[in-house]
Coordinates of C-alpha atoms and ligand atoms in Angstrom, one line a residue:
X1 CA 0.2 -0.2 -0.2
X2 CA 1.7 3.4 -1.3
X3 CA 1.5 5.9 1.2
X4 CA 0.8 8.6 -1.6
X5 CA -2.3 6.8 -2.1
X6 CA -3.6 7.4 1.5
X7 CA -2.2 11.2 1.0
X8 CA -4.2 11.2 -1.8
X9 CA -7.4 10.1 -0.1
X10 CA -6.7 12.5 2.7
X11 CA -6.2 15.3 0.6
X12 CA -9.4 14.6 -1.4
X13 CA -11.5 14.0 2.0
X14 CA -10.2 17.6 3.0
X15 CA -11.0 19.3 -0.2
X16 CA -14.6 17.6 -0.6
X17 CA -15.5 18.5 2.7
X18 CA -14.5 22.1 2.3
X19 CA -16.5 22.0 -1.0
X20 CA -19.4 20.7 0.7
X21 CA -21.8 24.1 1.0
X22 CA -24.9 22.1 2.7
X23 CA -25.4 18.9 5.7
X24 CA -26.9 16.9 2.8
X25 CA -23.7 17.3 0.6
X26 CA -21.5 16.4 3.3
X27 CA -23.3 13.3 4.0
X28 CA -22.9 12.4 0.5
X29 CA -19.2 13.3 0.4
X30 CA -18.7 11.4 4.1
X31 CA -20.2 8.2 2.4
X32 CA -18.1 8.2 -0.7
X33 CA -15.1 9.0 1.5
X34 CA -15.5 6.6 4.6
X35 CA -18.4 4.1 3.4
X36 CA -18.1 0.4 2.5
X37 CA -17.8 1.1 -1.2
X38 CA -15.1 4.0 -0.5
X39 CA -11.2 3.7 -1.8
X40 CA -10.4 3.5 2.1
X41 CA -12.5 0.5 2.4
X42 CA -11.2 -1.1 -0.1
X43 CA -7.3 -0.6 0.9
X44 CA -8.8 -2.0 4.6
X45 CA -9.7 -5.4 2.7
X46 CA -6.4 -5.3 1.2
X47 CA -4.5 -5.9 4.4
X48 CA -6.0 -9.4 4.3
X49 CA -3.4 -10.1 1.6
X50 CA -0.6 -8.5 3.4
X51 CA 2.1 -10.2 5.5
X52 CA 1.2 -10.0 9.4
X53 CA 4.3 -7.4 10.3
X54 CA 3.2 -5.3 7.2
X55 CA 0.0 -5.4 8.1
X56 CA 0.0 -3.9 12.0
X57 CA 2.0 -1.0 10.2
X58 CA -0.3 -0.8 7.1
X59 CA -3.6 -1.3 9.7
X60 CA -2.5 1.2 12.2
X61 CA -1.7 4.0 9.4
X62 CA -4.9 3.5 7.9
X63 CA -7.0 3.6 11.1
X64 CA -4.7 6.9 11.8
X65 CA -6.0 8.4 8.3
X66 CA -9.7 7.4 8.7
X67 CA -9.6 9.0 12.2
X68 CA -8.3 12.4 10.7
X69 CA -10.8 12.1 8.2
X70 CA -13.3 12.0 10.6
X71 CA -12.4 14.6 12.3
X72 CA -12.1 16.7 9.4
X73 CA -15.7 16.1 9.1
X74 CA -16.8 16.5 12.3
X75 CA -15.6 20.2 12.3
X76 CA -17.0 20.7 8.9
X77 CA -20.6 19.1 10.1
X78 CA -20.1 21.7 13.0
X79 CA -19.6 24.4 10.7
X80 CA -22.2 23.7 8.1
X81 CA -24.6 23.2 11.1
X82 CA -23.8 26.8 12.1
X83 CA -24.4 28.2 8.5
X84 CA -27.7 26.1 8.3
X85 CA -28.8 27.5 11.2
X86 CA -28.0 31.0 10.3
X87 CA -29.8 30.6 6.5
X88 CA -32.6 29.4 8.1
X89 CA -32.8 32.2 10.8
X90 CA -32.4 34.7 7.8
X91 CA -35.4 33.2 5.8
X92 CA -37.6 33.2 8.7
X93 CA -36.7 36.4 9.9
X94 CA -39.9 38.6 10.0
X95 CA -39.3 42.1 8.1
X96 CA -40.4 44.6 10.4
X97 CA -38.8 47.8 8.5
X98 CA -42.1 48.2 6.9
X99 CA -43.6 48.8 10.5
X100 CA -41.0 50.9 11.8
X101 CA -41.3 53.4 8.9
X102 CA -44.9 53.6 10.1
X103 CA -48.1 54.6 8.2
X104 CA -47.5 57.7 5.7
X105 CA -48.6 60.7 7.7
X106 CA -51.7 62.5 6.1
X107 CA -52.6 66.3 6.6
X108 CA -55.5 68.0 7.2
X109 CA -58.1 68.2 5.0
X110 CA -58.6 71.3 2.2
X111 CA -61.7 72.4 3.7
X112 CA -60.6 72.1 7.6
X113 CA -56.8 74.1 6.7
X114 CA -59.2 77.0 4.9
X115 CA -61.6 77.1 8.0
X116 CA -58.5 77.2 10.1
X117 CA -56.8 80.1 8.0
X118 CA -60.0 82.0 7.9
X119 CA -60.4 81.9 11.9
X120 CA -57.1 82.9 12.2
X121 CA -57.4 86.1 10.2
X122 CA -60.6 86.8 12.4
X123 CA -58.9 85.9 15.3
X124 CA -56.3 88.3 14.6
X125 CA -58.8 90.9 14.4
X126 CA -60.0 90.4 17.6
X127 CA -63.1 88.0 17.2
X128 CA -63.9 85.0 19.0
X129 CA -64.6 81.4 17.4
X130 CA -68.2 80.0 18.4
X131 CA -70.0 77.1 17.3
X132 CA -73.4 75.5 17.4
X133 CA -75.4 72.3 16.4
X134 CA -75.8 70.9 13.0
X135 CA -79.4 69.2 13.9
X136 CA -81.7 72.6 14.3
X137 CA -85.2 73.6 15.1
X138 CA -87.1 75.6 13.1
X139 CA -87.1 78.5 15.6
X140 CA -83.2 78.6 15.2
X141 CA -82.8 78.5 11.5
X142 CA -85.3 80.7 10.3
X143 CA -88.0 82.1 12.9
X144 CA -85.5 84.1 15.2
X145 CA -83.7 85.1 12.1
X146 CA -86.8 87.2 10.9
X147 CA -88.1 84.3 8.6
X148 CA -91.6 83.4 9.9
X149 CA -93.6 80.2 8.9
X150 CA -94.6 80.5 5.0
X151 CA -92.3 83.2 4.4
X152 CA -91.6 83.4 0.8
X153 CA -88.1 83.9 1.8
X154 CA -87.7 80.2 2.6
X155 CA -87.6 79.3 -0.6
X156 CA -84.3 80.5 -0.9
X157 CA -83.2 77.7 1.7
X158 CA -84.0 74.1 0.4
X159 CA -84.3 72.7 3.5
X160 CA -83.6 68.9 4.6
X161 CA -86.2 68.4 7.4
X162 CA -85.8 65.6 10.2
X163 CA -88.6 63.3 11.4
X164 CA -88.3 64.2 14.7
X165 CA -91.5 65.8 16.6
X166 CA -93.9 68.5 15.0
X167 CA -93.5 67.9 11.2
X168 CA -91.0 70.5 9.8
X169 CA -89.8 71.7 13.6
X170 CA -86.6 69.9 13.0
X171 CA -84.1 70.2 10.2
X172 CA -80.5 70.2 9.2
X173 CA -79.3 73.8 9.5
X174 CA -79.2 75.1 5.8
X175 CA -76.6 78.3 7.2
X176 CA -74.6 79.1 10.1
X177 CA -76.9 82.2 10.6
X178 CA -78.8 80.1 13.9
X179 CA -75.6 80.5 15.7
X180 CA -75.7 84.2 15.3
X181 CA -78.9 83.5 17.7
X182 CA -77.7 81.0 19.8
X183 CA -74.2 83.2 20.5
X184 CA -76.9 86.3 21.3
X185 CA -78.8 84.2 23.8
X186 CA -75.6 82.8 25.8
X187 CA -73.6 85.6 25.8
X188 CA -75.1 88.9 25.0
X189 CA -73.6 92.2 23.9
X190 CA -70.8 93.4 23.0
X191 CA -70.1 90.6 20.5
X192 CA -67.3 90.2 18.1
X193 CA -67.8 86.4 17.3
X194 CA -67.4 83.9 13.6
X195 CA -68.9 80.8 13.4
X196 CA -67.6 78.1 11.3
X197 CA -69.5 75.0 10.5
X198 CA -71.3 72.4 8.1
X199 CA -74.4 73.1 6.5
X200 CA -77.0 71.2 4.6
X201 CA -79.6 71.9 1.7
X202 CA -81.7 69.5 -0.3
X203 CA -79.8 70.3 -3.8
X204 CA -78.5 68.2 -6.2
X205 CA -74.4 68.4 -6.3
X206 CA -73.0 70.1 -9.3
X207 CA -69.5 72.3 -10.0
X208 CA -70.6 74.6 -8.0
X209 CA -73.1 73.4 -5.4
X210 CA -73.1 70.9 -2.5
X211 CA -75.3 69.5 -0.5
X212 CA -73.0 69.5 2.4
X213 CA -70.9 72.4 2.5
X214 CA -69.5 74.9 5.0
X215 CA -70.1 78.6 5.9
X216 CA -68.4 80.6 8.4
X217 CA -70.4 83.3 10.1
X218 CA -69.6 86.7 11.7
X219 CA -71.1 88.7 14.1
X220 CA -70.5 91.9 15.6
X221 CA -73.0 93.6 18.0
X222 CA -71.8 96.9 19.8
X223 CA -72.9 100.3 20.6
X224 CA -72.4 102.4 17.7
X225 CA -71.6 99.8 14.9
X226 CA -72.6 101.2 11.3
X227 CA -72.5 99.8 8.0
X228 CA -69.2 101.8 7.9
X229 CA -67.9 98.9 10.1
X230 CA -69.0 96.2 8.4
X231 CA -67.5 97.7 5.1
X232 CA -64.3 97.7 7.0
X233 CA -64.3 94.2 8.5
X234 CA -64.9 92.6 4.9
X235 CA -62.3 94.9 3.0
X236 CA -59.4 94.1 6.1
X237 CA -60.6 90.6 6.0
X238 CA -60.1 90.4 1.9
X239 CA -56.7 91.9 2.6
X240 CA -55.7 89.6 5.2
X241 CA -57.0 86.7 3.6
X242 CA -55.9 87.3 -0.1
X243 CA -53.3 89.9 0.2
X244 CA -53.2 94.1 0.6
X245 CA -53.7 93.9 -3.5
X246 CA -56.9 92.3 -3.6
X247 CA -60.2 94.8 -2.7
X248 CA -63.5 93.9 -1.7
X249 CA -67.2 95.8 -2.4
X250 CA -70.5 95.5 -1.7
X251 CA -73.8 95.3 -3.6
X252 CA -77.3 95.6 -3.0
X253 CA -79.2 92.7 -1.8
X254 CA -81.9 91.0 0.5
X255 CA -81.9 88.8 3.6
X256 CA -84.6 88.8 6.2
X257 CA -82.1 88.8 9.2
X258 CA -80.0 92.0 7.8
X259 CA -81.7 95.5 6.8
X260 CA -79.7 96.8 5.1
X261 CA -78.5 93.5 3.3
X262 CA -75.7 93.2 0.8
X263 CA -73.5 91.0 -1.0
X264 CA -69.9 91.0 -1.0
X265 CA -67.2 90.5 -3.7
X266 CA -63.9 90.4 -3.6
X267 CA -61.4 91.5 -7.0
X268 CA -60.7 88.4 -8.8
X269 CA -57.3 87.2 -7.4
X270 CA -56.4 85.4 -11.1
X271 CA -56.7 88.5 -13.1
X272 CA -56.8 91.2 -10.8
X273 CA -59.4 92.7 -12.1
X274 CA -58.9 92.7 -15.4
X275 CA -61.5 90.0 -16.1
X276 CA -60.9 86.4 -17.0
X277 CA -62.6 82.8 -16.8
X278 CA -62.9 82.4 -13.4
X279 CA -64.8 85.6 -12.7
X280 CA -66.6 85.1 -15.5
X281 CA -65.0 88.3 -17.1
X282 CA -66.6 90.6 -14.3
X283 CA -63.1 90.8 -12.5
X284 CA -65.0 90.2 -9.3
X285 CA -66.0 87.2 -7.5
X286 CA -69.1 86.8 -5.4
X287 CA -68.1 85.2 -1.9
X288 CA -71.4 85.9 0.3
X289 CA -74.0 88.0 1.8
X290 CA -73.9 90.4 4.7
X291 CA -75.8 93.5 6.4
X292 CA -76.9 95.2 9.5
X293 CA -78.8 92.7 12.4
X294 CA -82.5 93.0 11.4
X295 CA -84.4 95.1 14.5
X296 CA -86.4 91.9 14.7
X297 CA -83.8 89.6 15.2
X298 CA -82.4 91.6 17.8
X299 CA -86.3 91.4 19.3
X300 CA -86.2 87.3 19.3
X301 CA -83.0 87.3 21.6
X302 CA -84.1 90.3 23.7
X303 CA -81.8 92.5 22.4
X304 CA -82.6 96.3 22.4
X305 CA -82.1 97.3 19.1
X306 CA -82.5 101.2 20.2
X307 CA -79.6 100.5 22.3
X308 CA -77.3 98.1 20.2
X309 CA -76.5 97.7 16.6
X310 CA -74.4 95.2 14.7
X311 CA -73.6 93.4 11.4
X312 CA -73.1 89.9 10.3
X313 CA -72.0 88.4 7.0
X314 CA -72.0 84.5 6.1
X315 CA -69.8 82.9 2.9
X316 CA -68.6 79.4 1.7
X317 CA -65.7 77.9 3.1
X318 CA -65.6 75.1 0.4
X319 CA -66.2 77.6 -2.5
X320 CA -63.4 80.2 -0.8
X321 CA -60.6 77.3 -1.0
X322 CA -62.2 76.6 -4.7
X323 CA -61.4 80.1 -5.6
X324 CA -58.2 80.5 -3.9
X325 CA -57.0 77.2 -5.2
X326 CA -58.3 77.5 -8.4
X327 CA -59.7 74.2 -9.1
X328 CA -63.1 73.9 -11.3
X329 CA -65.5 71.5 -9.5
X330 CA -66.7 71.5 -5.6
X331 CA -67.2 67.9 -5.6
X332 CA -63.8 67.0 -5.6
X333 CA -63.7 68.3 -2.0
X334 CA -65.8 65.2 -1.3
X335 CA -64.4 62.2 -3.4
X336 CA -61.5 61.6 -1.2
X337 CA -59.4 61.1 -4.2
X338 CA -56.0 61.3 -2.3
X339 CA -54.3 62.6 -5.7
X340 CA -56.6 65.7 -5.6
X341 CA -56.1 66.3 -2.1
X342 CA -52.1 65.4 -1.6
X343 CA -51.9 68.9 -3.6
X344 CA -52.9 71.2 -0.5
Ligands
LIG1 N1 -76.9 83.0 6.0 C1 -76.7 83.5 4.5 C2 -77.0 82.4 3.3 O1 -77.1 81.3 3.9 C3 -75.7 84.1 4.6 C4 -76.1 85.8 4.9 C5 -74.9 85.7 6.5 C6 -76.3 86.8 4.7 C7 -75.6 86.7 7.3 C8 -76.5 87.8 5.7 C9 -75.7 88.0 6.9 O2 -77.1 82.6 2.6

């Protein structure tokens, strides 16, 4: 038996053990190197044909080599077991990075942002902010605002009634004006208040109307309040919200709860009054209604109209957002398409 033959077997075993990448591969190599059909076992069988002296030496060398090879396999087995375990852990690892990154952060809806901005402007002018219920009684929404039952002016508001109490006694408020009544009842003059909130009208939605929309109401009641204060307040708001370049104007109009009444308009922010698509080539964009508080309204809440005077105004928040951000359909605000909402 040649020493080189044994060396060859040993070297082969070392090489192939290192080559084995998995426990399965190592098992194959091991049985091919040490098993019954291996060259090493063949050498073992040849021992029988040797002379006794020779057989002892050759047998010892053979057994030593086998032991060294077994040692090599044992070490490689240990290494592969560690690797295998690591690979398994890696495969089974839960990828938590998604959770760590957290849900995408949203932001306030454009209508809320607009309401907040409006509140800021009026708070900056010394107004307080008040709110009232969306479900109202006929008295707050109409009667106390100088709109008696069956008054023709009721047709100005297409009202959604609730099945609650007497027929048509309970409704979804059609404007924020009933909050004027509540503020006057609860605090009395002097009053400097804005009242934002959601309103409802029985209306088929289109590009310029929503059945559910938002208004902001303003109310001032004090000694010696005049129409000039109203016009000045509207102008100050216009400058604060749209910038000093943009001015406002009032045009005679009619509301049952104000006398005199007016509609107010702001100069078109897109064409600086020159006339364009947005302002229908008039140079002005209509925003809302306003006027001096009607004595009958003061009467309904027990404020002495001989002592106090006041003005009120109201306009649509959604419409203001549409004008300011130049989109052409109010319904975008309600469809919850994030591609639209993300822009603001
Ligand atoms: N409430 C009126 C509307 O909804 C607006 C308005 C408010 C008019 C206050 C005058 C004074 O159209």
